[in-house]
C-alpha positions as MATLAB code, in Angstrom:
seq = 'MAPGKRWASAAAVLSSFALGYLWGRRKEGSEAGLRPRLPSLAAASPSVEVLSKYGSPGLLPLRLRDSFALCYDPRSRSALWVMERLRRPEGEAGSGADRARCRFHADAEAHPFHRATLDDYRGSGFQKGHLAAAANHRHSQAAMQDTFCLANVAPQDPHLNQNAWNNLEKYCRSLTKYNQSVYVCTGPLFLPRMEADGKMYVKYQVIGRNQVAVPTHFFKVLLLEKASGEVELRSYVMPNAPVDEKLPLERFLVPIESIERASGLLFVPNILKRTSALRTITAGNRS';
ca = [
     -29.436   26.524  -33.795;
     -32.469   24.495  -34.787;
     -35.823   26.285  -34.190;
     -37.035   23.604  -31.784;
     -33.911   23.880  -29.640;
     -34.085   27.679  -29.697;
     -37.659   27.629  -28.422;
     -36.706   25.148  -25.705;
     -33.763   27.306  -24.604;
     -35.790   30.505  -24.500;
     -38.596   28.686  -22.715;
     -36.127   27.711  -20.009;
     -35.278   31.400  -19.527;
     -38.947   32.300  -19.192;
     -39.956   29.309  -17.084;
     -40.418   29.470  -13.330;
     -39.707   33.148  -12.726;
     -40.149   35.037  -15.975;
     -43.648   33.911  -16.883;
     -45.142   34.577  -13.486;
     -43.192   37.749  -12.846;
     -43.784   39.582  -16.107;
     -47.293   38.614  -17.089;
     -48.838   37.926  -13.699;
     -51.078   35.267  -15.196;
     -52.121   31.992  -13.581;
     -52.494   28.745  -15.487;
     -56.007   28.464  -16.857;
     -57.088   24.856  -17.234;
     -54.389   22.884  -19.025;
     -52.993   25.881  -20.929;
     -49.494   26.850  -19.774;
     -47.762   27.980  -22.963;
     -45.348   30.861  -23.373;
     -47.982   33.283  -24.609;
     -50.795   34.644  -22.404;
     -54.174   33.088  -23.033;
     -56.338   35.048  -25.458;
     -60.139   34.928  -25.652;
     -61.743   33.499  -28.758;
     -63.169   36.442  -30.673;
     -65.420   34.192  -32.718;
     -66.982   32.761  -29.567;
     -67.868   36.180  -28.165;
     -70.682   37.145  -30.520;
     -71.553   37.092  -34.233;
     -70.719   40.804  -34.512;
     -67.257   40.257  -33.054;
     -66.726   37.411  -35.507;
     -67.473   39.801  -38.354;
     -65.112   42.424  -36.936;
     -62.298   39.877  -36.603;
     -62.702   38.552  -40.136;
     -59.387   40.040  -41.256;
     -57.595   39.681  -37.938;
     -56.997   41.978  -34.980;
     -54.761   45.060  -35.402;
     -51.978   43.366  -33.474;
     -50.540   42.204  -30.178;
     -47.158   42.969  -28.683;
     -45.055   40.062  -29.995;
     -42.660   37.897  -28.037;
     -39.208   37.321  -29.529;
     -37.518   34.082  -28.465;
     -33.770   33.869  -28.923;
     -31.107   31.296  -28.056;
     -30.681   32.409  -24.444;
     -32.965   35.364  -23.822;
     -36.473   36.542  -24.611;
     -37.924   39.979  -25.255;
     -41.293   41.635  -25.703;
     -41.188   43.925  -28.725;
     -42.881   47.332  -28.779;
     -43.541   48.426  -32.380;
     -44.264   51.983  -31.256;
     -40.794   52.594  -29.847;
     -39.019   50.274  -32.366;
     -37.390   48.540  -29.411;
     -38.270   46.164  -26.572;
     -40.565   46.728  -23.619;
     -38.429   44.280  -21.670;
     -35.718   41.691  -22.166;
     -35.323   38.719  -19.809;
     -32.095   36.758  -19.388;
     -30.816   34.024  -17.124;
     -27.097   34.651  -16.782;
     -24.557   31.838  -17.002;
     -21.598   31.280  -14.726;
     -18.311   32.483  -16.273;
     -16.746   29.018  -16.160;
     -19.474   27.773  -18.485;
     -18.326   30.210  -21.175;
     -14.648   29.291  -21.278;
     -13.363   28.316  -24.702;
     -16.632   29.094  -26.483;
     -14.853   31.136  -29.154;
     -17.607   33.799  -29.282;
     -16.053   36.959  -30.709;
     -17.801   40.323  -30.446;
     -15.781   41.635  -33.405;
     -17.562   39.130  -35.654;
     -21.027   40.382  -34.665;
     -22.980   42.918  -36.692;
     -25.995   45.009  -35.767;
     -29.015   44.182  -37.914;
     -32.665   45.145  -38.240;
     -35.343   42.902  -36.759;
     -36.611   40.914  -39.736;
     -39.660   39.796  -37.724;
     -40.969   43.350  -37.330;
     -43.096   44.993  -39.994;
     -41.075   47.559  -42.002;
     -43.296   50.324  -40.569;
     -42.333   49.294  -37.028;
     -38.631   48.482  -37.129;
     -35.439   50.427  -36.507;
     -32.645   50.400  -39.068;
     -28.941   51.156  -38.898;
     -29.554   54.428  -40.759;
     -31.734   55.663  -37.886;
     -28.723   55.688  -35.562;
     -26.235   57.326  -37.946;
     -25.394   60.860  -36.867;
     -27.922   60.735  -34.007;
     -25.391   61.165  -31.207;
     -26.681   58.004  -29.533;
     -25.098   54.573  -29.412;
     -26.869   51.274  -29.952;
     -27.273   50.281  -26.326;
     -27.784   46.566  -25.728;
     -30.592   45.596  -23.359;
     -29.414   41.979  -23.124;
     -25.676   42.643  -23.001;
     -23.488   40.935  -25.602;
     -20.988   39.931  -22.914;
     -23.739   37.986  -21.133;
     -23.900   35.567  -24.071;
     -20.352   34.501  -24.798;
     -21.244   30.816  -24.679;
     -21.798   30.732  -28.448;
     -21.298   32.962  -31.468;
     -24.967   32.601  -32.429;
     -26.135   33.651  -28.964;
     -23.929   36.731  -28.982;
     -25.028   37.634  -32.530;
     -28.664   37.496  -31.387;
     -27.996   40.373  -28.984;
     -27.061   42.595  -31.951;
     -30.593   42.568  -33.338;
     -31.986   46.115  -33.142;
     -35.023   44.749  -31.288;
     -32.603   44.256  -28.368;
     -31.198   47.769  -28.703;
     -32.267   51.259  -27.659;
     -30.646   54.664  -28.287;
     -28.296   55.243  -25.350;
     -26.104   58.116  -24.293;
     -22.504   57.138  -25.210;
     -21.052   58.100  -21.826;
     -23.703   56.088  -19.975;
     -23.295   53.110  -22.297;
     -19.532   52.918  -21.897;
     -19.284   53.676  -18.196;
     -21.965   53.486  -15.481;
     -24.295   51.188  -17.436;
     -21.374   48.962  -18.345;
     -20.446   48.802  -14.663;
     -23.967   47.630  -13.838;
     -23.794   44.931  -16.509;
     -20.455   43.705  -15.132;
     -21.915   43.647  -11.634;
     -24.832   41.499  -12.834;
     -22.398   38.979  -14.309;
     -20.358   38.890  -11.095;
     -23.436   37.786   -9.157;
     -23.439   34.412  -10.924;
     -20.474   33.427   -8.747;
     -22.472   33.703   -5.537;
     -26.038   32.744   -6.492;
     -27.667   29.620   -7.851;
     -29.521   31.557  -10.536;
     -29.417   35.174  -11.712;
     -32.339   36.496  -13.740;
     -32.085   39.979  -15.243;
     -34.945   41.962  -16.753;
     -33.928   45.150  -18.597;
     -35.983   47.779  -20.361;
     -36.517   51.405  -21.284;
     -38.490   53.940  -19.289;
     -40.200   57.121  -20.437;
     -40.620   59.140  -17.264;
     -42.545   62.394  -16.826;
     -41.041   65.636  -15.613;
     -42.483   68.954  -14.574;
     -42.297   71.795  -17.100;
     -42.304   75.548  -16.503;
     -46.128   75.649  -16.430;
     -46.137   73.363  -13.380;
     -47.635   70.433  -15.295;
     -46.117   66.987  -15.775;
     -45.274   65.835  -19.299;
     -43.761   62.733  -20.839;
     -41.375   63.988  -23.515;
     -38.744   62.031  -25.390;
     -36.682   62.434  -28.510;
     -37.035   60.255  -31.610;
     -34.261   59.590  -34.090;
     -34.043   58.670  -37.744;
     -36.582   58.233  -40.489;
     -38.323   55.528  -38.452;
     -38.589   57.762  -35.377;
     -36.937   55.376  -32.959;
     -37.843   56.405  -29.410;
     -35.030   57.557  -27.109;
     -35.776   56.431  -23.525;
     -35.449   58.980  -20.748;
     -34.205   56.220  -18.397;
     -33.336   52.509  -18.289;
     -34.170   49.906  -15.654;
     -32.686   46.584  -14.563;
     -34.484   44.223  -12.216;
     -32.347   41.445  -10.741;
     -33.843   38.261   -9.279;
     -31.280   36.229   -7.360;
     -31.985   32.660   -6.246;
     -29.950   31.751   -3.164;
     -28.855   28.280   -2.108;
     -30.973   28.814    1.028;
     -34.120   29.115   -1.084;
     -34.359   32.854   -0.525;
     -35.039   35.106   -3.505;
     -33.373   38.511   -3.513;
     -34.733   41.399   -5.550;
     -32.646   44.391   -6.669;
     -33.986   47.076   -8.987;
     -32.007   49.885  -10.615;
     -32.866   52.940  -12.701;
     -30.357   55.143  -14.519;
     -31.063   58.273  -16.572;
     -30.222   58.160  -20.256;
     -27.570   60.826  -19.789;
     -23.929   61.053  -18.709;
     -23.579   59.500  -15.257;
     -20.493   59.644  -13.066;
     -19.095   56.120  -13.264;
     -17.460   56.571   -9.858;
     -20.828   56.687   -8.142;
     -21.585   53.433   -6.288;
     -24.264   51.357   -7.967;
     -26.395   51.348   -4.824;
     -27.097   55.027   -5.540;
     -29.307   53.835   -8.403;
     -31.341   51.332   -6.378;
     -35.040   52.224   -6.424;
     -38.220   50.675   -4.987;
     -39.509   48.061   -7.411;
     -42.944   49.696   -7.261;
     -41.593   52.769   -9.027;
     -40.531   50.672  -12.017;
     -43.822   48.783  -12.021;
     -45.820   52.015  -12.104;
     -43.699   53.576  -14.842;
     -43.324   50.510  -17.078;
     -46.729   48.865  -16.752;
     -45.034   45.607  -15.718;
     -45.640   43.745  -12.453;
     -42.932   41.926  -10.522;
     -43.573   41.794   -6.769;
     -47.179   40.470   -6.623;
     -46.185   37.621   -8.930;
     -42.926   36.827   -7.183;
     -44.852   36.367   -3.964;
     -46.919   33.653   -5.669;
     -43.674   31.725   -6.232;
     -41.828   32.249   -2.962;
     -42.461   33.319    0.605;
     -38.758   34.011    1.164;
     -38.337   37.338   -0.649;
     -35.773   39.918    0.350;
     -35.819   43.306   -1.350;
     -32.578   45.272   -1.468;
     -33.074   49.034   -1.523;
     -30.812   52.041   -1.005;
     -29.513   51.923    2.573;
     -30.416   48.213    2.824;
     -27.555   46.686    0.928;
     -26.341   43.160    1.738;
];
């Protein structure tokens, strides 16, 4: 796909909901691009201009793909979040996209110090868990191949990947039959737990030479646009461990605030800027 078309497609995914929901930034003047507005270092003071002579140490980069977008975290060697707008199944018929033809590959856009490689996963006991699921992007071979970039992957427990998490991904796709639009934001979580000394710690494993971070949990936030104009919000968290696939998915519904606190992202305050017809589905409040 031509670069201009790829940017336009990814921009469509991020438009309307994704920009406001994830960054929580208003338009400033005439600037409404994909990236958040940054202050001019040179305009701040002469000393700042000197300090910025060779550039700033870095910003979390945005990766724009054919039909999804992600925010890359060089510390974890994976994404902070991935945003997709799912397509209706009938729009994928006859596309010819074949998962067997796809290959996992390192993120060429990441600095070698900050990227995962295939060797990092070998013998780790973890599978390469897609954040934007490959099956969500059957409409073209290129779109499906994009999901195999290791920037869109995190180390995932094999049982979770093949069972309960897979069930959640299938459920997300099924929602396209009953909603005008289905947006899905997926990401890793690194949650604290209490140790024997009574204190809370955030501990997680790393794998491979590049020390790829293994999330303790994963989240999915679903934004469903109804024909009535209502927006429905569903948010799920699963541990990165074997999970009984027979458990109903509503058992993993959590308050959106818990994901916002743990991830550093903001959803609800920004959604409310876009719609006054928001319905939040939580455990025990299932439609």
